[in-house]
Structures are given as structure tokens and as C-alpha cells.
Amino acid sequence: MLKFSSLLSSLLLLVPPAMVNAQASASPQTISIQSRALPKGFRSSSSPRRRALDPVNVPLDDFFLGTDLQWFGNITVGTPPQILSVVFDTGSVTLEVTSDLCERCPQKKFNTTASTTFVDRNVTQTISFDTGGGVDPVIDNDYTLTLRSAKDTIGLVGGFQAKDMDVFLIVNQTEKFDIDPYSGIQGLGASAQGLFEALINQGLPSLFSMYLTPKSVGNAELTLGGIDSSKFTGELIYGSLPPDPSGEPPRLWLLQSPGISVNGMTNDLLNTSRGIIFDSGTSNVVFSTNITEAIYSMISSDIKPNSAEPGTYGIACDKVNSLPATIDLTFTSQNGTAFNLTIPSSELNVGPFSGNSSECQTLINAMDGVEIVGGSLMKHYYTVYDIGKQRLGFAKAVNVSDTTPSAVTSGNGTSAGSAQGGEQGKPSGALSLRSSASTFALLMAVAFALVQM
């Protein structure tokens, strides 16, 4: 995330206390869901009114440096439209793009002077990140952006456009961001804002879906307003977002987990309830230190903290690929049955540490106060983000078959909250630079710190 981790912690405190750090009940019985034949194409929310907009597919590219780091696609900014690539990030809600106001930025820039609809709001603020866009931790504020608030027309390539949208222009950035091949971040948090809110207001169903594939598979996509059933097998299982005690819509894509197991085993610490955030802008996994070390202790005593990069852990590269390291995260479906989401052993190794090619970094980074899963899990699942029904859906992604024999399981072997009848429904290669460990995006803080100014 970023240096607004205190904000994130406060948001997590909104989860009812009874749901946090409570001892979990008995471990769920897990039975693999049976696959079923699905009609190819989109399924979206049925509605008594006629939809003005059909679902839209946005192709995604994979930023790969020894491991999958980010998935990004195109939007348009300004009039006439300028095409820019952005990470579609479920860990934030705002839009940030590199601009011509940033002389040192190497990415493709939004030309403010070429847009006839550009409005400069003349508010500037510097944001320092706690984590960046890859798998390494931030050290000494080496991920910092200076942002300037503005308004302009935002849209999809060849399609919908929305006027007077908030956009935050990157006017300066630290060197760590220079390697990123994309121009910014489009937030897709659990409370619809900006472009997606405008799409919903024009009649697009209030959900989107992600097919985030490994580089070796390709053809990743974001589907706005629908579900592409050709991208998964079996039934979708849905879990409900915890209600916000304030009565406001949830701000985070968070599910409550009653427990974690490693290679089929757990312990008292792991078998405790916690909220876990699903963040497409996070490359790997970020857990609190005690949870991180409890998981690693059940994989291998040879996995040790890396003092050169605090928050990371590693093991000799000649050992890591042989370790069994299947991590199951348990959740509760909307019909009350337990289901597991699995991070397979193949995700344990995210590549050698820079400066030490014989030591490989492992997938979980430690940062107290947050529990986040990103690409290490999400590229094995087709995920549905349903804002209207405040729920998250999962099914096994097609063409991703490495070590996920029980990719999605439920307690009674039947799908939970399936989409029907109106339901929306590394190994090798030393890395010269791998950005940092969690979402690249500006979470909710940018919206609160800048939009309201």
C-alpha cells in the first residue's frame, strides 16, 4: 500500500470487532466443486430496466520481471482522446496518470495543453508509499509521487466517455517508478467512483471481472459490467463484504477469513479470524509479521528474514523450488458454507534478490496491520467484483493448471452464490530491479486528501 497505512488500519477497524481476531470454528470440510458446461460469452446482472450499456472487455498486458508484477490496459484521457495505459487496481478508487508536467518521467505522458477539456484545479500534494508495484519493500521513502489535481474527460478506447472526471496528474516521481511501463493507475475499489461510477450511471451493471493470467498464458482481460464465462470453469462462489458500521458502502474488497492452512495443516495463530484484502495492484502477498512467520515456519525453517530488505524473506535458490508450500485461505460463502482459495507451491519463489543471485525471495512480505493477497493468488482464479451486491466471486481460471487441483472448494461440494437467474453470476533470472511489494496505487487516501480540497 502506501504511507497512508494508518488510514487503511482505521478502515479495517470499521470491521465489527467480533469478526476480527476471533478464534475460528472447526476446520471446514473441503470438497472440490464439480465443473459444469457454461455457455460461452458474457453474463451480467439481469435488471428490470433495459441496460443502456453492454459489458466491455479491456485487454490487459502483463508487466513481467522474473515474476508477474502488474496487469495494465488502456483508457483515454482528454479531448481529443489520448490513449494511456493504467493498472486497474482494486486497492484504490482514484485515477492517477503521468503528465507533461513531469519532466523526468520516462512513461508516456498525458499532454495537458493538447486537451480542450482540461481543467487545472491547482492543488498539489506529495504522497509517499509504504509499498510499491512489485515484490520488494519500500525503504526510506524511495517510492514518492507528487500529484496535481485536475478534471478532464475520461473514457474507454473506442467507446464510452465521461466528462469532468477527477484525475490526479503525476508531476514528479522518485526513480523507483521509472521502470514501470504503464502511465498510471485506475482505481476500482469497492465504492464506485470516477470512470466506473460514470459507467454505472449510464446503465452499466455495477460489477466487473478480472482474468489475470501468468505471462505464459497471456490473454488477460478486465470485463466491465459483466462476467466472461469462457474464462473459468465450474460455478462462481461468492463471499459477502463485511458491512461498514457507519452504514456507508464498503471501501475495500475485503472478506473475513476464519483460518489459513499450509500443506493441509494449521495452528492456533493461523486458525484465527482476520480480514483479507483482495488487491489486483499487489504483486504477491502481504501479511502481518506474526502470520508471515507462522506460515513460513510450516514450509521450511530455512526461510529467513532478509536484513538487506526488511519485510522480505528468502531461501537458497537451489532449495526453494522443491518445497511443498500450498497455502489455503478459508472463507465463508453467501450460503454459509466454507470454501478455500489456494496459492500453489509454484508461487513460493518470486526470483533472486538483487545483489544476491543465490538467494531467492519468497512470496509473502511482512507488514504489520494489513493482510493483502494479490497476483500470487488472483492469477489462478477468475474474480468477480460485484459492487451492487457487495460481494466477491471466484472460480478456477481456465488455462491456469499448474498445481491447483482444489483451486476452489466448498464445504458441501456445491457452488455457493453461483451466477444464475439474475445473479452476477520463478524462478530464474536475477532481477536488476523489482519494484516493491504491494499495490502501486494510492488507496483511498488520495481521494480523501485531494478530491475534497
Short mmCIF file of C-alpha atoms in Angstrom, two decimals:
data_model
loop_
_atom_site.label_atom_id
_atom_site.label_comp_id
_atom_site.label_asym_id
_atom_site.label_seq_id
_atom_site.Cartn_x
_atom_site.Cartn_y
_atom_site.Cartn_z
CA MET A 1 0.00 0.00 0.00
CA LEU A 2 1.42 3.40 0.90
CA LYS A 3 2.28 5.67 3.69
CA PHE A 4 -1.38 6.08 4.40
CA SER A 5 -1.30 2.69 6.09
CA SER A 6 -2.72 4.42 9.15
CA LEU A 7 -5.82 5.17 7.07
CA LEU A 8 -6.00 1.56 5.98
CA SER A 9 -5.72 0.45 9.58
CA SER A 10 -8.57 2.76 10.51
CA LEU A 11 -10.69 1.33 7.70
CA LEU A 12 -10.01 -2.18 8.95
CA LEU A 13 -11.17 -1.06 12.37
CA LEU A 14 -14.58 -0.47 10.82
CA VAL A 15 -14.99 -4.24 10.54
CA PRO A 16 -17.12 -5.34 13.51
CA PRO A 17 -14.81 -6.31 16.40
CA ALA A 18 -16.43 -9.71 16.74
CA MET A 19 -15.20 -10.53 13.25
CA VAL A 20 -11.56 -9.65 13.87
CA ASN A 21 -9.03 -11.90 15.59
CA ALA A 22 -11.73 -14.25 16.82
CA GLN A 23 -10.87 -17.89 17.25
CA ALA A 24 -12.10 -19.78 14.19
CA SER A 25 -14.55 -22.63 14.43
CA ALA A 26 -13.74 -26.17 13.38
CA SER A 27 -11.86 -26.52 10.11
CA PRO A 28 -14.21 -26.77 7.13
CA GLN A 29 -14.70 -29.93 5.17
CA THR A 30 -13.46 -29.13 1.69
CA ILE A 31 -14.74 -30.95 -1.38
CA SER A 32 -13.80 -29.92 -4.90
CA ILE A 33 -16.56 -28.31 -6.93
CA GLN A 34 -17.58 -30.25 -9.99
CA SER A 35 -17.04 -28.44 -13.27
CA ARG A 36 -20.07 -27.79 -15.44
CA ALA A 37 -20.54 -26.72 -19.04
CA LEU A 38 -21.16 -22.99 -19.31
CA PRO A 39 -22.39 -21.01 -22.28
CA LYS A 40 -19.58 -19.01 -23.79
CA GLY A 41 -19.74 -15.24 -23.63
CA PHE A 42 -20.85 -12.72 -21.06
CA ARG A 43 -23.26 -12.99 -18.20
CA SER A 44 -24.25 -9.82 -16.43
CA SER A 45 -26.76 -8.75 -13.87
CA SER A 46 -30.33 -9.07 -15.02
CA SER A 47 -32.37 -6.00 -14.26
CA PRO A 48 -35.99 -4.96 -14.69
CA ARG A 49 -34.81 -1.92 -16.63
CA ARG A 50 -33.23 -2.00 -20.04
CA ARG A 51 -29.47 -1.58 -19.83
CA ALA A 52 -28.07 1.32 -21.81
CA LEU A 53 -24.54 -0.10 -21.88
CA ASP A 54 -23.29 -3.60 -22.66
CA PRO A 55 -20.32 -5.24 -20.92
CA VAL A 56 -16.93 -4.06 -22.17
CA ASN A 57 -13.74 -6.12 -22.43
CA VAL A 58 -10.42 -4.38 -21.84
CA PRO A 59 -7.34 -6.44 -22.88
CA LEU A 60 -4.55 -6.45 -20.28
CA ASP A 61 -0.79 -6.72 -20.67
CA ASP A 62 1.44 -8.34 -18.03
CA PHE A 63 4.43 -6.45 -16.61
CA PHE A 64 6.82 -9.35 -16.01
CA LEU A 65 10.28 -9.20 -14.43
CA GLY A 66 11.11 -12.74 -13.35
CA THR A 67 7.59 -12.95 -11.92
CA ASP A 68 4.22 -11.42 -12.80
CA LEU A 69 4.10 -7.92 -11.32
CA GLN A 70 1.19 -5.91 -12.74
CA TRP A 71 -1.59 -6.16 -15.32
CA PHE A 72 -2.44 -3.00 -17.24
CA GLY A 73 -4.66 -1.82 -20.10
CA ASN A 74 -5.71 1.32 -21.95
CA ILE A 75 -8.06 4.19 -21.17
CA THR A 76 -8.41 7.60 -22.79
CA VAL A 77 -7.86 10.99 -21.17
CA GLY A 78 -8.72 14.41 -22.56
CA THR A 79 -10.28 15.84 -25.73
CA PRO A 80 -9.39 14.65 -28.28
CA PRO A 81 -8.79 11.32 -26.50
CA GLN A 82 -5.19 10.46 -25.60
CA ILE A 83 -4.58 6.73 -25.02
CA LEU A 84 -2.72 5.91 -21.80
CA SER A 85 -2.05 2.56 -20.13
CA VAL A 86 -3.01 2.12 -16.48
CA VAL A 87 -3.02 -0.58 -13.84
CA PHE A 88 -6.63 -1.41 -12.96
CA ASP A 89 -6.25 -1.53 -9.21
CA THR A 90 -8.87 -2.90 -6.82
CA GLY A 91 -6.89 -1.42 -3.91
CA SER A 92 -7.72 2.21 -4.76
CA VAL A 93 -10.52 4.38 -6.12
CA THR A 94 -8.88 7.29 -7.97
CA LEU A 95 -7.14 7.86 -11.31
CA GLU A 96 -3.50 8.97 -11.46
CA VAL A 97 -1.59 9.46 -14.73
CA THR A 98 1.85 10.68 -15.71
CA SER A 99 1.63 14.14 -17.28
CA ASP A 100 3.67 16.60 -19.31
CA LEU A 101 4.17 18.46 -16.03
CA CYS A 102 6.67 15.74 -15.04
CA GLU A 103 9.90 16.45 -16.90
CA ARG A 104 11.79 13.45 -15.53
CA CYS A 105 9.05 10.83 -16.00
CA PRO A 106 10.01 8.35 -18.79
CA GLN A 107 6.50 6.94 -19.27
CA LYS A 108 4.08 8.08 -21.96
CA LYS A 109 2.55 11.32 -20.67
CA PHE A 110 -0.84 12.96 -20.80
CA ASN A 111 -0.43 16.24 -22.70
CA THR A 112 -2.47 18.74 -20.73
CA THR A 113 -2.06 21.53 -23.29
CA ALA A 114 -3.48 19.36 -26.09
CA SER A 115 -6.78 18.73 -24.28
CA THR A 116 -9.54 21.28 -24.82
CA THR A 117 -11.46 19.98 -21.79
CA PHE A 118 -8.59 20.03 -19.27
CA VAL A 119 -9.21 21.95 -16.04
CA ASP A 120 -6.33 22.50 -13.60
CA ARG A 121 -7.58 22.51 -10.00
CA ASN A 122 -4.21 23.84 -8.84
CA VAL A 123 -3.85 21.61 -5.77
CA THR A 124 -0.58 19.71 -5.34
CA GLN A 125 0.41 17.13 -2.76
CA THR A 126 3.26 14.69 -2.25
CA ILE A 127 2.44 11.06 -1.47
CA SER A 128 4.98 8.61 -0.02
CA PHE A 129 4.29 4.90 -0.35
CA ASP A 130 4.74 2.12 2.17
CA THR A 131 4.89 -0.33 -0.74
CA GLY A 132 5.23 -0.07 -4.50
CA GLY A 133 4.32 -2.10 -7.58
CA GLY A 134 6.39 -5.26 -7.33
CA VAL A 135 7.69 -7.65 -4.68
CA ASP A 136 10.22 -5.65 -2.65
CA PRO A 137 9.50 -3.40 0.36
CA VAL A 138 9.88 0.36 0.28
CA ILE A 139 12.94 1.70 2.08
CA ASP A 140 13.42 5.36 3.12
CA ASN A 141 10.51 6.75 1.13
CA ASP A 142 12.03 5.67 -2.18
CA TYR A 143 8.51 5.50 -3.68
CA THR A 144 7.15 9.04 -3.71
CA LEU A 145 4.84 10.83 -6.13
CA THR A 146 3.89 14.48 -6.41
CA LEU A 147 0.31 14.82 -7.66
CA ARG A 148 -1.68 17.76 -9.01
CA SER A 149 -5.46 17.58 -9.02
CA ALA A 150 -7.38 18.29 -12.23
CA LYS A 151 -10.54 17.43 -14.17
CA ASP A 152 -10.95 16.15 -17.72
CA THR A 153 -12.86 13.73 -19.91
CA ILE A 154 -12.01 10.07 -19.22
CA GLY A 155 -13.10 7.13 -21.32
CA LEU A 156 -12.57 3.70 -22.82
CA VAL A 157 -10.75 3.23 -26.09
CA GLY A 158 -13.24 3.46 -28.94
CA GLY A 159 -16.21 3.78 -26.62
CA PHE A 160 -17.76 5.46 -23.60
CA GLN A 161 -16.53 8.85 -22.36
CA ALA A 162 -17.35 10.73 -19.15
CA LYS A 163 -16.84 14.47 -18.73
CA ASP A 164 -15.46 16.41 -15.76
CA MET A 165 -13.83 13.41 -14.10
CA ASP A 166 -11.28 13.85 -11.31
CA VAL A 167 -7.76 12.95 -12.38
CA PHE A 168 -4.51 13.33 -10.46
CA LEU A 169 -1.52 14.28 -12.58
CA ILE A 170 1.89 12.88 -11.68
CA VAL A 171 4.16 15.94 -11.80
CA ASN A 172 7.17 14.30 -10.17
CA GLN A 173 8.20 10.80 -9.11
CA THR A 174 11.17 9.12 -7.48
CA GLU A 175 13.48 6.93 -9.53
CA LYS A 176 11.92 3.66 -8.40
CA PHE A 177 8.87 4.32 -10.57
CA ASP A 178 10.89 4.83 -13.74
CA ILE A 179 10.90 1.16 -14.73
CA ASP A 180 7.10 0.91 -14.85
CA PRO A 181 5.85 0.51 -18.45
CA TYR A 182 2.40 1.96 -17.73
CA SER A 183 1.39 5.60 -17.26
CA GLY A 184 -0.75 5.39 -14.15
CA ILE A 185 -3.40 3.72 -12.02
CA GLN A 186 -7.16 3.49 -12.39
CA GLY A 187 -8.73 2.62 -9.06
CA LEU A 188 -11.57 0.11 -8.93
CA GLY A 189 -12.28 -0.02 -5.21
CA ALA A 190 -15.41 -1.36 -3.57
CA SER A 191 -17.10 2.06 -3.66
CA ALA A 192 -17.62 3.08 -7.29
CA GLN A 193 -16.00 6.40 -8.18
CA GLY A 194 -14.76 8.20 -11.25
CA LEU A 195 -14.97 6.42 -14.59
CA PHE A 196 -16.66 3.27 -13.31
CA GLU A 197 -19.26 5.28 -11.40
CA ALA A 198 -19.99 7.22 -14.60
CA LEU A 199 -20.39 3.95 -16.49
CA ILE A 200 -22.83 2.67 -13.87
CA ASN A 201 -24.82 5.90 -14.04
CA GLN A 202 -25.17 5.37 -17.79
CA GLY A 203 -26.63 1.90 -17.28
CA LEU A 204 -23.66 -0.46 -16.99
CA PRO A 205 -24.25 -3.22 -14.39
CA SER A 206 -22.37 -2.42 -11.20
CA LEU A 207 -19.80 -5.19 -11.34
CA PHE A 208 -16.56 -6.03 -13.10
CA SER A 209 -14.49 -9.17 -13.52
CA MET A 210 -10.79 -9.91 -13.86
CA TYR A 211 -8.91 -12.67 -15.64
CA LEU A 212 -5.31 -12.05 -14.52
CA THR A 213 -3.17 -14.71 -16.16
CA PRO A 214 0.51 -15.62 -15.85
CA LYS A 215 2.76 -14.33 -18.62
CA SER A 216 3.00 -17.87 -20.03
CA VAL A 217 -0.78 -17.95 -20.55
CA GLY A 218 -1.49 -14.39 -21.69
CA ASN A 219 -4.83 -13.01 -22.91
CA ALA A 220 -5.58 -11.36 -19.56
CA GLU A 221 -8.66 -9.16 -19.53
CA LEU A 222 -10.87 -6.88 -17.49
CA THR A 223 -14.61 -7.11 -18.14
CA LEU A 224 -16.56 -4.03 -17.06
CA GLY A 225 -20.23 -4.65 -16.38
CA GLY A 226 -20.28 -8.41 -16.86
CA ILE A 227 -18.80 -11.88 -16.49
CA ASP A 228 -16.96 -13.68 -19.30
CA SER A 229 -17.88 -17.31 -18.65
CA SER A 230 -15.37 -18.56 -21.23
CA LYS A 231 -12.60 -17.65 -18.80
CA PHE A 232 -13.42 -20.02 -15.94
CA THR A 233 -14.68 -23.49 -15.14
CA GLY A 234 -17.21 -24.56 -12.54
CA GLU A 235 -19.57 -22.40 -10.54
CA LEU A 236 -18.72 -19.00 -9.15
CA ILE A 237 -18.58 -18.92 -5.36
CA TYR A 238 -19.44 -15.60 -3.71
CA GLY A 239 -18.44 -14.19 -0.35
CA SER A 240 -20.08 -11.08 1.13
CA LEU A 241 -18.13 -7.95 2.03
CA PRO A 242 -18.47 -7.13 5.75
CA PRO A 243 -20.90 -4.24 6.32
CA ASP A 244 -19.50 -0.88 7.31
CA PRO A 245 -20.84 0.03 10.79
CA SER A 246 -21.29 3.61 9.58
CA GLY A 247 -23.82 2.45 7.02
CA GLU A 248 -21.64 3.64 4.16
CA PRO A 249 -20.75 1.23 1.32
CA PRO A 250 -17.60 -0.88 1.91
CA ARG A 251 -14.42 0.84 0.77
CA LEU A 252 -12.21 -2.22 0.47
CA TRP A 253 -12.57 -5.53 -1.37
CA LEU A 254 -12.23 -7.43 1.90
CA LEU A 255 -13.50 -10.81 3.03
CA GLN A 256 -13.36 -12.26 6.50
CA SER A 257 -11.23 -15.42 6.72
CA PRO A 258 -11.68 -17.84 9.62
CA GLY A 259 -8.34 -19.52 9.03
CA ILE A 260 -5.25 -20.32 6.97
CA SER A 261 -3.65 -23.71 6.41
CA VAL A 262 -0.28 -24.68 4.96
CA ASN A 263 0.14 -28.03 3.24
CA GLY A 264 -3.12 -29.10 4.87
CA MET A 265 -2.07 -28.13 8.41
CA THR A 266 -2.75 -25.14 10.65
CA ASN A 267 -2.09 -23.88 14.18
CA ASP A 268 -3.79 -21.68 16.76
CA LEU A 269 -2.41 -18.45 15.31
CA LEU A 270 -3.38 -19.22 11.72
CA ASN A 271 -6.74 -20.67 12.78
CA THR A 272 -7.96 -17.21 13.81
CA SER A 273 -10.36 -14.87 12.04
CA ARG A 274 -8.94 -11.91 10.08
CA GLY A 275 -9.96 -9.60 7.27
CA ILE A 276 -8.08 -10.15 4.00
CA ILE A 277 -7.99 -7.52 1.24
CA PHE A 278 -8.05 -8.58 -2.43
CA ASP A 279 -5.84 -6.14 -4.30
CA SER A 280 -5.11 -6.52 -8.00
CA GLY A 281 -2.41 -3.85 -7.67
CA THR A 282 -0.40 -6.07 -5.32
CA SER A 283 2.01 -8.47 -7.00
CA ASN A 284 2.35 -11.03 -4.24
CA VAL A 285 1.06 -11.40 -0.65
CA VAL A 286 1.47 -9.11 2.37
CA PHE A 287 0.63 -10.36 5.86
CA SER A 288 1.39 -9.19 9.38
CA THR A 289 4.79 -10.33 10.65
CA ASN A 290 3.47 -12.99 13.03
CA ILE A 291 1.23 -14.50 10.34
CA THR A 292 4.03 -14.38 7.76
CA GLU A 293 6.49 -16.15 10.03
CA ALA A 294 3.91 -18.71 11.17
CA ILE A 295 3.27 -19.67 7.55
CA TYR A 296 6.97 -19.86 6.69
CA SER A 297 7.69 -21.98 9.77
CA MET A 298 5.30 -24.60 8.38
CA ILE A 299 7.05 -24.59 4.99
CA SER A 300 10.74 -24.63 5.92
CA SER A 301 12.93 -23.49 8.79
CA ASP A 302 15.43 -22.39 6.14
CA ILE A 303 13.22 -19.46 5.09
CA LYS A 304 14.74 -16.46 6.89
CA PRO A 305 14.22 -12.68 7.02
CA ASN A 306 16.42 -10.71 4.64
CA SER A 307 18.00 -7.90 6.65
CA ALA A 308 19.06 -6.10 3.48
CA GLU A 309 15.40 -5.64 2.54
CA PRO A 310 13.36 -5.53 5.76
CA GLY A 311 9.99 -7.19 5.39
CA THR A 312 11.17 -9.76 2.87
CA TYR A 313 12.15 -13.39 3.40
CA GLY A 314 14.20 -15.80 1.38
CA ILE A 315 15.87 -19.16 0.99
CA ALA A 316 18.64 -20.61 -1.15
CA CYS A 317 17.51 -20.73 -4.77
CA ASP A 318 18.61 -24.37 -5.09
CA LYS A 319 16.10 -25.32 -2.37
CA VAL A 320 13.05 -23.16 -2.98
CA ASN A 321 11.51 -24.92 -5.98
CA SER A 322 11.43 -28.31 -4.25
CA LEU A 323 9.47 -27.12 -1.21
CA PRO A 324 5.80 -28.04 -0.78
CA ALA A 325 4.14 -24.72 0.01
CA THR A 326 0.41 -24.91 -0.70
CA ILE A 327 -1.39 -22.16 1.21
CA ASP A 328 -5.18 -22.39 1.64
CA LEU A 329 -7.16 -19.33 2.70
CA THR A 330 -10.60 -20.25 4.04
CA PHE A 331 -13.65 -18.03 3.56
CA THR A 332 -17.40 -18.34 4.05
CA SER A 333 -19.76 -18.24 1.09
CA GLN A 334 -23.04 -16.38 0.99
CA ASN A 335 -24.93 -19.58 1.77
CA GLY A 336 -22.80 -20.23 4.85
CA THR A 337 -20.52 -22.98 3.55
CA ALA A 338 -16.73 -22.80 3.79
CA PHE A 339 -14.54 -22.60 0.71
CA ASN A 340 -10.80 -22.38 0.16
CA LEU A 341 -8.74 -20.23 -2.17
CA THR A 342 -5.36 -21.79 -2.84
CA ILE A 343 -1.95 -20.29 -3.50
CA PRO A 344 0.00 -23.17 -5.08
CA SER A 345 3.59 -24.12 -4.30
CA SER A 346 4.70 -22.77 -7.68
CA GLU A 347 4.15 -19.23 -6.35
CA LEU A 348 6.62 -19.54 -3.45
CA ASN A 349 9.62 -18.37 -5.47
CA VAL A 350 9.40 -14.82 -6.86
CA GLY A 351 13.02 -14.73 -8.02
CA PRO A 352 16.54 -13.94 -6.75
CA PHE A 353 17.21 -10.92 -4.61
CA SER A 354 19.02 -8.14 -6.44
CA GLY A 355 22.65 -8.30 -5.36
CA ASN A 356 22.41 -11.94 -4.25
CA SER A 357 21.56 -14.26 -7.12
CA SER A 358 21.88 -17.40 -4.96
CA GLU A 359 19.14 -16.32 -2.52
CA CYS A 360 15.53 -16.33 -3.73
CA GLN A 361 12.76 -14.20 -2.30
CA THR A 362 9.60 -15.95 -1.12
CA LEU A 363 6.13 -14.68 -1.92
CA ILE A 364 4.90 -13.29 1.42
CA ASN A 365 6.20 -9.96 2.70
CA ALA A 366 5.64 -8.82 6.27
CA MET A 367 3.93 -5.52 7.11
CA ASP A 368 2.04 -5.24 10.36
CA GLY A 369 -1.55 -4.07 10.30
CA VAL A 370 -2.62 -5.38 6.90
CA GLU A 371 -3.44 -8.71 5.28
CA ILE A 372 -3.41 -8.47 1.47
CA VAL A 373 -3.49 -11.02 -1.33
CA GLY A 374 -2.66 -10.03 -4.89
CA GLY A 375 -1.43 -11.59 -8.09
CA SER A 376 0.10 -14.69 -6.47
CA LEU A 377 -3.45 -15.90 -5.78
CA MET A 378 -5.58 -13.96 -8.23
CA LYS A 379 -3.91 -15.26 -11.38
CA HIS A 380 -5.26 -18.72 -10.52
CA TYR A 381 -8.87 -17.52 -10.27
CA TYR A 382 -11.44 -15.68 -12.28
CA THR A 383 -12.62 -12.97 -9.90
CA VAL A 384 -15.90 -11.04 -9.92
CA TYR A 385 -16.14 -7.72 -8.07
CA ASP A 386 -19.84 -7.02 -7.52
CA ILE A 387 -20.33 -3.50 -6.16
CA GLY A 388 -24.12 -3.64 -6.41
CA LYS A 389 -24.42 -6.78 -4.29
CA GLN A 390 -21.30 -6.03 -2.18
CA ARG A 391 -19.67 -9.37 -2.77
CA LEU A 392 -16.65 -11.07 -4.33
CA GLY A 393 -16.89 -14.12 -6.59
CA PHE A 394 -14.32 -16.77 -7.50
CA ALA A 395 -13.98 -19.65 -9.94
CA LYS A 396 -10.99 -21.54 -11.26
CA ALA A 397 -9.46 -19.68 -14.21
CA VAL A 398 -9.10 -21.57 -17.48
CA ASN A 399 -5.62 -22.35 -18.84
CA VAL A 400 -4.06 -21.96 -15.40
CA SER A 401 -3.43 -25.54 -14.37
CA ASP A 402 0.00 -25.77 -12.74
CA THR A 403 -0.66 -27.00 -9.19
CA THR A 404 -4.23 -26.11 -8.34
CA PRO A 405 -6.08 -29.45 -8.01
CA SER A 406 -8.53 -27.98 -5.47
CA ALA A 407 -8.43 -24.39 -6.63
CA VAL A 408 -11.90 -23.56 -5.33
CA THR A 409 -13.60 -25.83 -2.83
CA SER A 410 -16.72 -25.56 -0.72
CA GLY A 411 -17.87 -27.38 2.35
CA ASN A 412 -20.67 -29.36 0.72
CA GLY A 413 -19.36 -29.74 -2.80
CA THR A 414 -21.91 -27.37 -4.30
CA SER A 415 -21.39 -23.87 -5.54
CA ALA A 416 -22.29 -21.04 -3.25
CA GLY A 417 -23.97 -17.95 -4.58
CA SER A 418 -23.49 -19.07 -8.18
CA ALA A 419 -24.28 -16.72 -11.05
CA GLN A 420 -27.63 -17.66 -12.49
CA GLY A 421 -31.14 -16.30 -12.84
CA GLY A 422 -30.20 -12.69 -12.26
CA GLU A 423 -27.06 -13.34 -10.17
CA GLN A 424 -23.90 -11.69 -11.39
CA GLY A 425 -23.03 -14.54 -11.76
CA LYS A 426 10.33 -18.35 -10.95
CA PRO A 427 12.06 -18.98 -10.96
CA SER A 428 15.13 -17.93 -12.76
CA GLY A 429 16.74 -14.74 -13.81
CA ALA A 430 18.36 -12.23 -11.50
CA LEU A 431 16.29 -9.09 -11.34
CA SER A 432 18.19 -5.85 -11.69
CA LEU A 433 15.20 -4.05 -10.21
CA ARG A 434 11.92 -5.33 -8.88
CA SER A 435 9.72 -2.54 -7.66
CA SER A 436 8.15 -3.01 -4.25
CA ALA A 437 5.76 -5.30 -2.53
CA SER A 438 2.18 -4.27 -2.66
CA THR A 439 -0.26 -2.13 -4.50
CA PHE A 440 1.20 0.67 -6.57
CA ALA A 441 -1.98 2.62 -6.18
CA LEU A 442 -2.98 5.49 -3.96
CA LEU A 443 -5.67 3.71 -1.99
CA MET A 444 -8.42 5.83 -0.50
CA ALA A 445 -6.12 8.49 0.86
CA VAL A 446 -5.73 10.34 -2.41
CA ALA A 447 -9.47 10.73 -2.72
CA PHE A 448 -9.77 11.99 0.83
CA ALA A 449 -6.66 14.18 0.78
CA LEU A 450 -7.10 15.78 -2.63
CA VAL A 451 -10.61 15.46 -4.04
CA GLN A 452 -12.05 17.16 -1.00
CA MET A 453 -9.67 20.12 -1.22
#
